[in-house]
Tab-separated table of C-alpha atoms and ligand atoms in Angstrom:
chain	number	residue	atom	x	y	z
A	6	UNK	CA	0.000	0.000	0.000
A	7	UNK	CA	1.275	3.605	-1.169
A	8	UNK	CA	1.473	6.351	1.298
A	9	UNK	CA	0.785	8.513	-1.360
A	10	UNK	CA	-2.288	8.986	-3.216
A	11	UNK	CA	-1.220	9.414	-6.865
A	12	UNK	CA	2.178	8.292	-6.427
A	13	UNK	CA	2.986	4.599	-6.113
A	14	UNK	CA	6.471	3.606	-4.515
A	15	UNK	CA	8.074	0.570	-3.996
A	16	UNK	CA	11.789	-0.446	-3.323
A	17	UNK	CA	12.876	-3.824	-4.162
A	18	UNK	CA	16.707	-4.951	-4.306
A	19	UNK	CA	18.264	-1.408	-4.220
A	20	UNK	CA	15.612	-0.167	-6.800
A	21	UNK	CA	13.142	2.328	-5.777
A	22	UNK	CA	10.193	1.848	-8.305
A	23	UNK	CA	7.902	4.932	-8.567
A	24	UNK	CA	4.643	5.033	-10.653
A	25	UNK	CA	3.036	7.506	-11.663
A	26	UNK	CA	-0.720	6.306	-10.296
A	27	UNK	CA	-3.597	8.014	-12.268
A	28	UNK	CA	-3.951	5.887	-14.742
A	29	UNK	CA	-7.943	6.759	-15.224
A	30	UNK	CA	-6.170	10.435	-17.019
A	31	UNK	CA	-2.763	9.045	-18.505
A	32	UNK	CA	-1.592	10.035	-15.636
A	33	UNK	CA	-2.097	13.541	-16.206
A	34	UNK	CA	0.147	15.621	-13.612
A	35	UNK	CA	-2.259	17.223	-11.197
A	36	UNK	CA	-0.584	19.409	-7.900
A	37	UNK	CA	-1.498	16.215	-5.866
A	38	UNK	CA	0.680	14.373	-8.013
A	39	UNK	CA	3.354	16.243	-8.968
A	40	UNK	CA	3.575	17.089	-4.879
A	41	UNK	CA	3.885	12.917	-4.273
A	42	UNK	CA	6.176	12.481	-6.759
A	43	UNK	CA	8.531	15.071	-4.954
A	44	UNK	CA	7.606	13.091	-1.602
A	45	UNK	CA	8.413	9.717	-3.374
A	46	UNK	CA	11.327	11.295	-4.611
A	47	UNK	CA	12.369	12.526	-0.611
A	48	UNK	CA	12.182	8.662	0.194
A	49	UNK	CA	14.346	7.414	-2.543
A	50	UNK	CA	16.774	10.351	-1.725
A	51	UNK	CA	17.137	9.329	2.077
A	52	UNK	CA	17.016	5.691	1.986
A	53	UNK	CA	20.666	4.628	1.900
A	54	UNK	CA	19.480	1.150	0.326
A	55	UNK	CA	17.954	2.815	-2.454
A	56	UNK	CA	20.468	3.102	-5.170
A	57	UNK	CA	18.722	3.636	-8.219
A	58	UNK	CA	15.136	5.004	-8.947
A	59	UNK	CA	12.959	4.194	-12.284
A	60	UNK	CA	9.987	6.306	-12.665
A	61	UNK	CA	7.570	4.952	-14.673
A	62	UNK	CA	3.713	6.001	-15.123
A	63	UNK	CA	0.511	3.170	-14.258
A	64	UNK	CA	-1.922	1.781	-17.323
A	65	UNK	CA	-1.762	2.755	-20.627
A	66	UNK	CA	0.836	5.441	-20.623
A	67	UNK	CA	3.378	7.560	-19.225
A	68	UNK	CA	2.259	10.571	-18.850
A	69	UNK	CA	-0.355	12.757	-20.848
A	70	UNK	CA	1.313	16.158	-19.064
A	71	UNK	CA	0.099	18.769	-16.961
A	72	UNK	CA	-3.684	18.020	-16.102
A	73	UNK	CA	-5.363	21.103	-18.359
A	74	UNK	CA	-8.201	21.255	-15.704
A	75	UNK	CA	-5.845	23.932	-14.190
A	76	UNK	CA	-5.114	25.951	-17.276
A	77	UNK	CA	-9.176	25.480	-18.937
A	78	UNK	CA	-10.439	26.785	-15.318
A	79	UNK	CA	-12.148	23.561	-14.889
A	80	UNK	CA	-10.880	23.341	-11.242
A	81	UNK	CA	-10.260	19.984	-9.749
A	82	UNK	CA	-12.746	20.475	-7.155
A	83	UNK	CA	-10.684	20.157	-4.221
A	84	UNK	CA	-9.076	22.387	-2.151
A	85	UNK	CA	-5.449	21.484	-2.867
A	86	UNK	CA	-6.291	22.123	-7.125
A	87	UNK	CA	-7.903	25.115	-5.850
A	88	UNK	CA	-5.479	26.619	-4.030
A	89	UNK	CA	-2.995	26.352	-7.092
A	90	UNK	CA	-5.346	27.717	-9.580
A	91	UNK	CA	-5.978	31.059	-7.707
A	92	UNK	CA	-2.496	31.478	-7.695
A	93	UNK	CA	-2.428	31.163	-11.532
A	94	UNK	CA	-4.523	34.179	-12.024
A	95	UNK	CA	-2.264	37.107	-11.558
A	96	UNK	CA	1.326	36.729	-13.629
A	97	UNK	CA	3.041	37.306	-10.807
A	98	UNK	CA	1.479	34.421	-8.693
A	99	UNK	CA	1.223	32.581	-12.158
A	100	UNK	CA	4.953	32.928	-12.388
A	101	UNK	CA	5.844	31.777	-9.118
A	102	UNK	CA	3.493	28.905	-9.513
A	103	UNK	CA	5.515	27.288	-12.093
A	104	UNK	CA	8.916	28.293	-11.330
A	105	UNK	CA	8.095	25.765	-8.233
A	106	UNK	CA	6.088	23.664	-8.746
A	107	UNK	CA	7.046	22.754	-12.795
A	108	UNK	CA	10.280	23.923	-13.398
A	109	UNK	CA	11.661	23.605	-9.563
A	110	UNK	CA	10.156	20.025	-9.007
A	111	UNK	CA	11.526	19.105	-12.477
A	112	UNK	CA	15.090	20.573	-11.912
A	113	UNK	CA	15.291	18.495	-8.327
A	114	UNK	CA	15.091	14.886	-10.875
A	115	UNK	CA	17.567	16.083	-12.938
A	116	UNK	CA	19.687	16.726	-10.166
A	117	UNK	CA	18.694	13.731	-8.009
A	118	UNK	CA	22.037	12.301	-6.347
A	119	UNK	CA	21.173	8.378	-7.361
A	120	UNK	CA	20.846	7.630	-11.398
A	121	UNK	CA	17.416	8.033	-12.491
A	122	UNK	CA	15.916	5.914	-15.330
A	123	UNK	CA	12.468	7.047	-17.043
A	124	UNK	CA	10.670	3.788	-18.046
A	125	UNK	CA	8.061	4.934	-20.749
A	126	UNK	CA	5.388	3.470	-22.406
A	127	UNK	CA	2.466	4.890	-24.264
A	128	UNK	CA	1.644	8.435	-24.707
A	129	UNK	CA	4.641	10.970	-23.276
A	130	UNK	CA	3.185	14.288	-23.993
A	131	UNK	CA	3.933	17.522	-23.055
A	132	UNK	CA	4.642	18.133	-19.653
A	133	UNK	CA	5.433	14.123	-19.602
A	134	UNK	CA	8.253	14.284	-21.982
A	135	UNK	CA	9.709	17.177	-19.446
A	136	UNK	CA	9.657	14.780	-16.588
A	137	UNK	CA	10.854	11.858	-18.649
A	138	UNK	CA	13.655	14.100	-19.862
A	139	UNK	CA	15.030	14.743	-16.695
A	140	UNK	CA	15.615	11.558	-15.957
A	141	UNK	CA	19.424	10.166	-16.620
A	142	UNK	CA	18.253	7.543	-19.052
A	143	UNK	CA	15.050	6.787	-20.986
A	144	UNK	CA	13.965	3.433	-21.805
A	145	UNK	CA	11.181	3.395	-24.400
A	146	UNK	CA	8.244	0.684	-25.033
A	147	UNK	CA	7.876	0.064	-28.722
A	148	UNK	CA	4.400	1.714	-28.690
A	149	UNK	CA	6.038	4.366	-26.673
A	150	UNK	CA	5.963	7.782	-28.140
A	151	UNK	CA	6.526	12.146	-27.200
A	152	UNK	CA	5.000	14.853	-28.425
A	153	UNK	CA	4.642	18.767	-27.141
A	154	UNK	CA	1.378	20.362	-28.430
A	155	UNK	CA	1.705	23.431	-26.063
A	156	UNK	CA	1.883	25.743	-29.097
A	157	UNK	CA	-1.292	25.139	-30.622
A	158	UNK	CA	-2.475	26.610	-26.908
A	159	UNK	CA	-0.823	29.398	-27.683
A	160	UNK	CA	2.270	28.776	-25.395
A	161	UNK	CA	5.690	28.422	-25.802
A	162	UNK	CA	6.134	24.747	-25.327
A	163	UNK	CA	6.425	23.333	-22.014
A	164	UNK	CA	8.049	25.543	-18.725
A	165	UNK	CA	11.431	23.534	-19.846
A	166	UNK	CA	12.422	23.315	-23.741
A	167	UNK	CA	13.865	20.061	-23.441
A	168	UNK	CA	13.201	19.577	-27.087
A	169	UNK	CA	16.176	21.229	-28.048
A	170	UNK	CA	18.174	19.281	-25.928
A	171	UNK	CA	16.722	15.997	-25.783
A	172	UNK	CA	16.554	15.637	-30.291
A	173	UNK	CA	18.472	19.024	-31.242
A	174	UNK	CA	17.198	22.171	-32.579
A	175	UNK	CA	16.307	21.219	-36.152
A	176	UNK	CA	13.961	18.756	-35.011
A	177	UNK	CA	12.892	20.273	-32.133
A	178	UNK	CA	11.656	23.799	-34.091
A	179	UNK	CA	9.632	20.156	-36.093
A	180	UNK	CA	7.979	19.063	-33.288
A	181	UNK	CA	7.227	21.871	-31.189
A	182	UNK	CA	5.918	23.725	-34.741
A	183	UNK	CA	3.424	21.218	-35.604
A	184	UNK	CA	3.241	18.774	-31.954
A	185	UNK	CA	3.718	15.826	-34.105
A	186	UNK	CA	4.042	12.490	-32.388
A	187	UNK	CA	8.065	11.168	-32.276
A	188	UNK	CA	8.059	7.522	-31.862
A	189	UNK	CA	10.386	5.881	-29.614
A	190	UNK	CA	12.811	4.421	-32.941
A	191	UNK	CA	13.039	8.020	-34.013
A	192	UNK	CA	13.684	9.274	-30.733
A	193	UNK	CA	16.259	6.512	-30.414
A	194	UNK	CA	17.936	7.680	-33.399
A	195	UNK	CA	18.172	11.227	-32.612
A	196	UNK	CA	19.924	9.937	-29.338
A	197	UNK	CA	17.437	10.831	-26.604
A	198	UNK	CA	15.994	7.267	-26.030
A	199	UNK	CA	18.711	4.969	-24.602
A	200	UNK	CA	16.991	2.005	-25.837
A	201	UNK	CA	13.590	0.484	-27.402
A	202	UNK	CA	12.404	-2.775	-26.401
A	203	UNK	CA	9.317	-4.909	-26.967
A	204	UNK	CA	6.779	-2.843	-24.707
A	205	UNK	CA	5.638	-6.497	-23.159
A	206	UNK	CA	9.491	-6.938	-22.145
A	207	UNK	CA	10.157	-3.319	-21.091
A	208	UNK	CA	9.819	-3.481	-17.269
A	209	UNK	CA	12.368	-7.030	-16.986
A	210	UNK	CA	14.911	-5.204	-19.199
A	211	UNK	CA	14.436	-2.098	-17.291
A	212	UNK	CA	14.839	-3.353	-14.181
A	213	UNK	CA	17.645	-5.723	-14.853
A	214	UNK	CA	19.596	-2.969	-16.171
A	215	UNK	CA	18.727	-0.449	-13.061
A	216	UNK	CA	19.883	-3.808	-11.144
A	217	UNK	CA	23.166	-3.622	-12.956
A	218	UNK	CA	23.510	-0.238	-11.923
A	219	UNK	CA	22.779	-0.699	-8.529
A	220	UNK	CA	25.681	-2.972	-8.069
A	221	UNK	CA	28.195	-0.092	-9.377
A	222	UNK	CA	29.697	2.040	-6.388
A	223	UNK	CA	27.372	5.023	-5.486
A	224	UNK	CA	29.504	7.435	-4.896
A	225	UNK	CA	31.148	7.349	-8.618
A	226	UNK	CA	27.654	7.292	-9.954
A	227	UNK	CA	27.052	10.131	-8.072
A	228	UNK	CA	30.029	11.934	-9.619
A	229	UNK	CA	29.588	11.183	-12.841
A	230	UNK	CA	26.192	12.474	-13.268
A	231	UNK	CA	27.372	15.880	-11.362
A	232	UNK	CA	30.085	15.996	-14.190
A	233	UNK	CA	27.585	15.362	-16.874
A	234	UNK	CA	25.459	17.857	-15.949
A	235	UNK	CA	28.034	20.764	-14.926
A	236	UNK	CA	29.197	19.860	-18.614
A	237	UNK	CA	24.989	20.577	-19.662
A	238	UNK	CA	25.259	23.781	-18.048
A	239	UNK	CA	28.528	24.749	-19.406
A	240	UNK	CA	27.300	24.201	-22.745
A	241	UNK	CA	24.040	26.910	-21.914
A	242	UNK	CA	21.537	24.490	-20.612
A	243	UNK	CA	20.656	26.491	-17.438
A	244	UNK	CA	20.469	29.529	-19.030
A	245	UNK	CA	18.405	28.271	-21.497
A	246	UNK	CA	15.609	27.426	-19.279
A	247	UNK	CA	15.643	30.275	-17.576
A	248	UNK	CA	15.762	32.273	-20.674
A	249	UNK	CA	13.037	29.784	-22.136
A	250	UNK	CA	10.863	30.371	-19.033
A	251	UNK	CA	10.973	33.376	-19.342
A	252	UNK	CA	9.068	33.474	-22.666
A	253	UNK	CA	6.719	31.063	-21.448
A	254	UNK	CA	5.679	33.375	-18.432
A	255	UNK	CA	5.444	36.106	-21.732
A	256	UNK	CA	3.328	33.948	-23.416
A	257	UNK	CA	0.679	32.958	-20.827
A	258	UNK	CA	0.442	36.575	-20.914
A	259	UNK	CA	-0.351	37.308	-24.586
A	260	UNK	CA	-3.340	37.871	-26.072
A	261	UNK	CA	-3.527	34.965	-28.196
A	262	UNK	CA	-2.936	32.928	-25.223
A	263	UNK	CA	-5.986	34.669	-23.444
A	264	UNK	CA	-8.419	34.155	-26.709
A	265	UNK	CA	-7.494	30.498	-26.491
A	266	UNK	CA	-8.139	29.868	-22.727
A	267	UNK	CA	-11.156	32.804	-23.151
A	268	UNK	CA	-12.562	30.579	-25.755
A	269	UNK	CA	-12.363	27.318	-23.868
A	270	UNK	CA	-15.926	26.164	-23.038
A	271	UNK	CA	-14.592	25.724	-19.530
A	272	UNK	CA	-14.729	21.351	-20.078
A	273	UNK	CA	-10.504	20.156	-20.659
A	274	UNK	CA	-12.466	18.303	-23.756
A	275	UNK	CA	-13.322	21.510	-25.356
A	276	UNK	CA	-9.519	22.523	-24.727
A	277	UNK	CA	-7.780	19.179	-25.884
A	278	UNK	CA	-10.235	19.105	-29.019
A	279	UNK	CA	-9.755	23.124	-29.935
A	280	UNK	CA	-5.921	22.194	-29.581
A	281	UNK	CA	-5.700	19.415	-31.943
A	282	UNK	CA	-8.033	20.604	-34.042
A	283	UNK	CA	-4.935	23.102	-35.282
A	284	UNK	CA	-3.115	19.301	-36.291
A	285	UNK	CA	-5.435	18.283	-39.060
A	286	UNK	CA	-4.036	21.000	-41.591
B	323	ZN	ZN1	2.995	27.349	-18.140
């Protein structure tokens, strides 16, 4: 039994398993969530047996991104959802929102002190592809595949442009342009998934291979990912999400922005259909 409610974590031989547990939404990442997967994410952190952590998302897929009942004004109808969505309603609230609780919460994985390995399957979308990128190492179901639609809502991709770094800026302009699907071969070919297995064989080779980590000394793994990503930020990536955030707080403020979430008939169906509706051409 989880302590959490949306969050479900496990530790079994050294391997802290966390799952992303709304499966009835694609695990869509509501504040209860994303605040348990910080808390799962505390455990892992302090338990000394705990050596590596795969994050992985329940049912049919990873993760279909930020849940849009916060954005479409649908409210959650509790007071936790609540709370959060009266703080998106001035910019300056709005801003401080997501600098903690998307960009903040995010940054914390990719700077988690054990290796980290994102074990998708199914839809990785959005706000999913952000977390998934900020794990160490992605391991990809065949059926497994990552898109970022935010620009048809009139945003500037997700709080994080991971695109660039994750497949490059050629394709990245591709995907975040039109928020066409990339499968997990393509994304293995660009270099961004580590590996793509037979989604009914993904979890065994997953965790056998967070097993074989486990067994190498923690303190070089440690190290190593610390040099990896000092060498990230040497090469701009910090600045680049802050500079990136920055036009993402800009562009919750625009007008065309407004007229989208204006136009919204309050339901996130009326928001996810008036979003892909700009995908048929
Ligand atoms: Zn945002």
């Amino acid at each position: 039994m989880s302590r959490f409610e949306t969050v479900d974590y496990q530790v079994n031989d050294a391997i802290a398993l966390i799952t992303l547990n709304r499966p009835e939404s694609r695990n869509a990442q509501n504040m209860r969530l994303i605040l348990d997967l910080d808390l799962a994410f505390d455990e892992a952190e302090k338990d000394d047996q705990v050596r590596v952590v795969v994050l992985r998302g329940a049912g049919k897929s990873f993760s279909s991104g930020h849940d849009l009942s916060i954005v479409s004004d649908e409210g959650a109808g509790n007071d936790l959802e609540n709370m959060y969505l009266r703080r998106r309603e001035l910019p300056e609230t709005l801003m401080e929102h997501e600098a903690e609780m998307y960009v903040g919460k995010c940054l914390r994985i990719r700077d988690f002190p054990k290796p980290t390995i994102a074990m998708v399957h199914g839809a990785c979308i959005a706000a999913g592809w952000m977390v998934a990128s900020m794990c160490d190492l992605i391991i990809a179901g065949e059926g497994a595949y990552f898109s970022d639609p935010v620009a048809r809502m009139a945003c500037v991709g997700t709080e994080i442009p991971m695109e660039f770094w994750d497949v490059g800026v050629r394709k990245a302009k591709e995907l975040m342009f039109t928020g066409d699907k990339l499968s997990a071969a393509e994304g293995k070919s660009l270099g961004f998934v580590n590996q793509v297995i037979a989604d009914d064989e993904l979890e065994a080779y997953t965790l056998a291979m967070a097993g074989r980590i486990s067994k190498v000394p923690p303190v070089a793994l440690k190290l190593i990912k610390k040099s990896m990503n000092h060498s990230l930020d040497n090469m701009g990536q910090a600045d680049s999400f802050r500079q990136h955030f920055t036009l993402h707080q800009f562009a919750h403020q625009s007008d065309e922005f407004k007229q989208f979430v204006s136009q919204a008939d309050a339901s996130v169906s009326d928001f996810v259909a008036r979003r892909d509706a700009a995908a048929k051409g």
